[in-house]
Amino acid sequence: MRNRSSEAQGLSVALRLFIHYMGDIHQPMHCLSRYTKDEFPKGDGGGNYFMVLNHYDAAELHAVWDEDIYNYHASLKRPFDDDGWAALEELSTALDSSVSLTGGEVLLSDFNSIATESNERGSKVAYKGIKSSASTPLPDSYLKSVTPVASKQMVLAGHRLAHQIVEIFSSSEMIQDS
């Protein structure tokens, strides 16, 4: 007899990892790295070694991108209560309405293609017009120019994740506790 509890726990962990990985692969700094002859001959680790003046709590470019260029940096109290859920819904609705997507974009599910897409979008803007410096702030013009890319990637991640979850769970037998 199968141990349904262990199987349910395994599926729970797998789902959490899938959610995390789907977000990560859409974050352009996870799919590119800057290489230069002098400063980053071994790469900048996806922006982890590209220092910026403390921008909110970020001291490297990767962390700036992790927070969607800080447009949505509000720290919501956890665990969520009714007000927290309402604030999250307001934030996600505002983000979703700021981006237009095509059906073809949402349906893309091949992780290699998604990584390539993230790399291509990030390569166009991630390092444009900035230098690694722990003493120089990121210019507002930089943040303004990269926000649309970061926002689109975040919205795409959410829509693709939702699509994949529907696909996975509509075609497999759900585990139910007896």
CSV table of C-alpha atoms in Angstrom, one decimal:
chain,number,residue,atom,x,y,z
A,1,MET,CA,0.0,0.0,0.0
A,2,ARG,CA,1.3,3.5,-0.9
A,3,ASN,CA,2.0,6.0,1.8
A,4,ARG,CA,-0.3,8.8,0.6
A,5,SER,CA,1.0,11.2,3.1
A,6,SER,CA,4.6,10.9,1.7
A,7,GLU,CA,3.4,11.1,-1.8
A,8,ALA,CA,1.3,14.2,-1.0
A,9,GLN,CA,4.3,15.8,0.7
A,10,GLY,CA,6.5,15.0,-2.3
A,11,LEU,CA,4.0,16.6,-4.6
A,12,SER,CA,3.9,19.6,-2.4
A,13,VAL,CA,7.6,20.0,-2.5
A,14,ALA,CA,7.7,19.5,-6.2
A,15,LEU,CA,5.0,22.1,-6.8
A,16,ARG,CA,6.9,24.6,-4.6
A,17,LEU,CA,10.1,24.0,-6.5
A,18,PHE,CA,8.3,24.3,-9.9
A,19,ILE,CA,6.9,27.6,-8.8
A,20,HIS,CA,10.3,28.8,-7.7
A,21,TYR,CA,12.0,27.6,-10.9
A,22,MET,CA,9.4,29.2,-13.1
A,23,GLY,CA,10.0,32.5,-11.5
A,24,ASP,CA,13.8,32.1,-11.6
A,25,ILE,CA,13.9,31.3,-15.3
A,26,HIS,CA,12.0,34.5,-16.1
A,27,GLN,CA,14.4,36.7,-14.2
A,28,PRO,CA,16.9,37.8,-16.9
A,29,MET,CA,19.8,38.0,-14.4
A,30,HIS,CA,19.4,34.2,-13.9
A,31,CYS,CA,20.0,33.7,-17.7
A,32,LEU,CA,22.9,36.0,-18.5
A,33,SER,CA,26.2,37.2,-17.1
A,34,ARG,CA,28.6,40.0,-18.1
A,35,TYR,CA,32.1,39.1,-19.1
A,36,THR,CA,34.8,41.7,-19.5
A,37,LYS,CA,38.5,41.4,-20.0
A,38,ASP,CA,39.5,43.3,-16.9
A,39,GLU,CA,36.7,43.6,-14.4
A,40,PHE,CA,34.7,40.3,-14.9
A,41,PRO,CA,37.0,37.9,-16.8
A,42,LYS,CA,35.1,35.0,-15.2
A,43,GLY,CA,31.7,36.7,-15.4
A,44,ASP,CA,29.7,38.7,-12.9
A,45,GLY,CA,27.6,35.8,-11.7
A,46,GLY,CA,24.4,37.1,-13.3
A,47,GLY,CA,24.9,40.5,-11.7
A,48,ASN,CA,25.8,39.1,-8.3
A,49,TYR,CA,29.3,40.6,-8.5
A,50,PHE,CA,28.1,43.8,-10.2
A,51,MET,CA,28.0,46.2,-7.3
A,52,VAL,CA,25.6,49.1,-7.0
A,53,LEU,CA,25.2,51.7,-4.3
A,54,ASN,CA,22.8,50.4,-1.7
A,55,HIS,CA,19.5,50.6,-3.6
A,56,TYR,CA,16.9,49.9,-1.0
A,57,ASP,CA,18.5,46.8,0.4
A,58,ALA,CA,20.3,45.7,-2.8
A,59,ALA,CA,24.0,46.1,-3.1
A,60,GLU,CA,24.4,44.2,-6.4
A,61,LEU,CA,22.5,44.4,-9.7
A,62,HIS,CA,21.1,40.9,-9.4
A,63,ALA,CA,19.2,41.8,-6.2
A,64,VAL,CA,17.8,44.9,-7.9
A,65,TRP,CA,16.3,42.7,-10.6
A,66,ASP,CA,15.1,40.2,-8.1
A,67,GLU,CA,12.8,42.8,-6.7
A,68,ASP,CA,11.4,43.9,-10.1
A,69,ILE,CA,13.5,47.0,-10.1
A,70,TYR,CA,11.8,47.9,-6.8
A,71,ASN,CA,8.5,49.0,-8.2
A,72,TYR,CA,6.9,46.3,-6.0
A,73,HIS,CA,9.3,46.4,-3.1
A,74,ALA,CA,6.6,46.8,-0.4
A,75,SER,CA,7.1,44.2,2.3
A,76,LEU,CA,3.8,42.7,3.1
A,77,LYS,CA,3.3,41.3,6.6
A,78,ARG,CA,3.2,37.5,6.7
A,79,PRO,CA,1.3,35.3,7.2
A,80,PHE,CA,-1.2,37.2,5.1
A,81,ASP,CA,-4.4,38.3,6.8
A,82,ASP,CA,-7.4,39.7,4.8
A,83,ASP,CA,-5.6,43.1,4.4
A,84,GLY,CA,-2.4,41.4,3.2
A,85,TRP,CA,-4.3,39.4,0.6
A,86,ALA,CA,-6.1,42.5,-0.6
A,87,ALA,CA,-2.8,44.4,-0.9
A,88,LEU,CA,-1.2,41.5,-2.8
A,89,GLU,CA,-4.2,41.4,-5.1
A,90,GLU,CA,-3.9,45.1,-5.7
A,91,LEU,CA,-0.2,44.8,-6.5
A,92,SER,CA,-0.6,41.9,-8.8
A,93,THR,CA,-3.6,43.5,-10.6
A,94,ALA,CA,-1.6,46.7,-11.2
A,95,LEU,CA,1.4,44.7,-12.5
A,96,ASP,CA,-0.7,42.5,-14.7
A,97,SER,CA,-2.6,45.4,-16.2
A,98,SER,CA,0.7,47.2,-17.0
A,99,VAL,CA,1.8,44.5,-19.5
A,100,SER,CA,0.2,43.2,-22.7
A,101,LEU,CA,0.8,39.6,-23.6
A,102,THR,CA,-0.1,37.4,-26.6
A,103,GLY,CA,-1.6,34.0,-26.3
A,104,GLY,CA,1.5,32.5,-27.9
A,105,GLU,CA,3.7,34.1,-25.3
A,106,VAL,CA,1.7,32.6,-22.4
A,107,LEU,CA,1.6,29.1,-23.9
A,108,LEU,CA,5.4,28.9,-24.3
A,109,SER,CA,6.4,26.1,-21.9
A,110,ASP,CA,9.8,24.9,-23.1
A,111,PHE,CA,12.3,25.9,-20.4
A,112,ASN,CA,15.2,26.2,-22.9
A,113,SER,CA,13.1,28.6,-25.0
A,114,ILE,CA,12.1,30.6,-21.9
A,115,ALA,CA,15.7,30.8,-20.8
A,116,THR,CA,16.7,32.0,-24.2
A,117,GLU,CA,13.9,34.6,-24.2
A,118,SER,CA,15.0,35.9,-20.8
A,119,ASN,CA,18.6,36.1,-21.9
A,120,GLU,CA,17.7,38.0,-25.1
A,121,ARG,CA,15.4,40.5,-23.3
A,122,GLY,CA,17.9,41.0,-20.4
A,123,SER,CA,20.9,41.3,-22.7
A,124,LYS,CA,19.3,44.4,-24.4
A,125,VAL,CA,18.9,46.4,-21.2
A,126,ALA,CA,20.5,44.8,-18.1
A,127,TYR,CA,23.9,46.5,-18.3
A,128,LYS,CA,23.1,49.3,-20.7
A,129,GLY,CA,24.5,52.7,-19.5
A,130,ILE,CA,25.7,51.5,-16.0
A,131,LYS,CA,29.0,50.6,-14.4
A,132,SER,CA,29.7,48.4,-11.4
A,133,SER,CA,30.3,50.7,-8.5
A,134,ALA,CA,29.4,50.4,-4.8
A,135,SER,CA,29.6,54.2,-4.6
A,136,THR,CA,27.5,55.2,-7.6
A,137,PRO,CA,23.7,54.9,-7.5
A,138,LEU,CA,21.8,53.4,-10.4
A,139,PRO,CA,20.4,56.3,-12.4
A,140,ASP,CA,16.7,56.8,-12.5
A,141,SER,CA,16.9,56.5,-16.3
A,142,TYR,CA,18.3,53.0,-15.9
A,143,LEU,CA,15.5,51.9,-13.6
A,144,LYS,CA,12.9,53.5,-15.9
A,145,SER,CA,14.3,51.7,-19.0
A,146,VAL,CA,14.5,48.2,-17.4
A,147,THR,CA,11.2,48.2,-15.5
A,148,PRO,CA,9.1,47.3,-18.6
A,149,VAL,CA,11.3,44.2,-19.2
A,150,ALA,CA,11.3,43.1,-15.6
A,151,SER,CA,7.6,43.7,-15.3
A,152,LYS,CA,6.8,41.7,-18.5
A,153,GLN,CA,9.0,38.8,-17.3
A,154,MET,CA,7.2,38.7,-14.0
A,155,VAL,CA,3.7,38.8,-15.6
A,156,LEU,CA,4.8,36.1,-18.1
A,157,ALA,CA,6.1,33.9,-15.3
A,158,GLY,CA,2.7,34.1,-13.5
A,159,HIS,CA,0.6,33.4,-16.5
A,160,ARG,CA,2.9,30.6,-17.7
A,161,LEU,CA,2.9,29.1,-14.3
A,162,ALA,CA,-0.9,29.2,-14.1
A,163,HIS,CA,-1.2,27.6,-17.5
A,164,GLN,CA,1.3,24.8,-16.6
A,165,ILE,CA,-0.4,24.1,-13.3
A,166,VAL,CA,-3.8,23.8,-15.1
A,167,GLU,CA,-2.1,21.5,-17.7
A,168,ILE,CA,-0.4,19.3,-15.1
A,169,PHE,CA,-3.4,18.9,-12.7
A,170,SER,CA,-6.1,18.5,-15.4
A,171,SER,CA,-4.2,15.6,-16.9
A,172,SER,CA,-3.2,13.7,-13.8
A,173,GLU,CA,-5.0,11.9,-11.0
A,174,MET,CA,-5.2,14.1,-7.9
A,175,ILE,CA,-4.1,12.5,-4.6
A,176,GLN,CA,-6.9,12.7,-2.1
A,177,ASP,CA,-6.7,11.9,1.6
A,178,SER,CA,-9.1,9.1,2.5
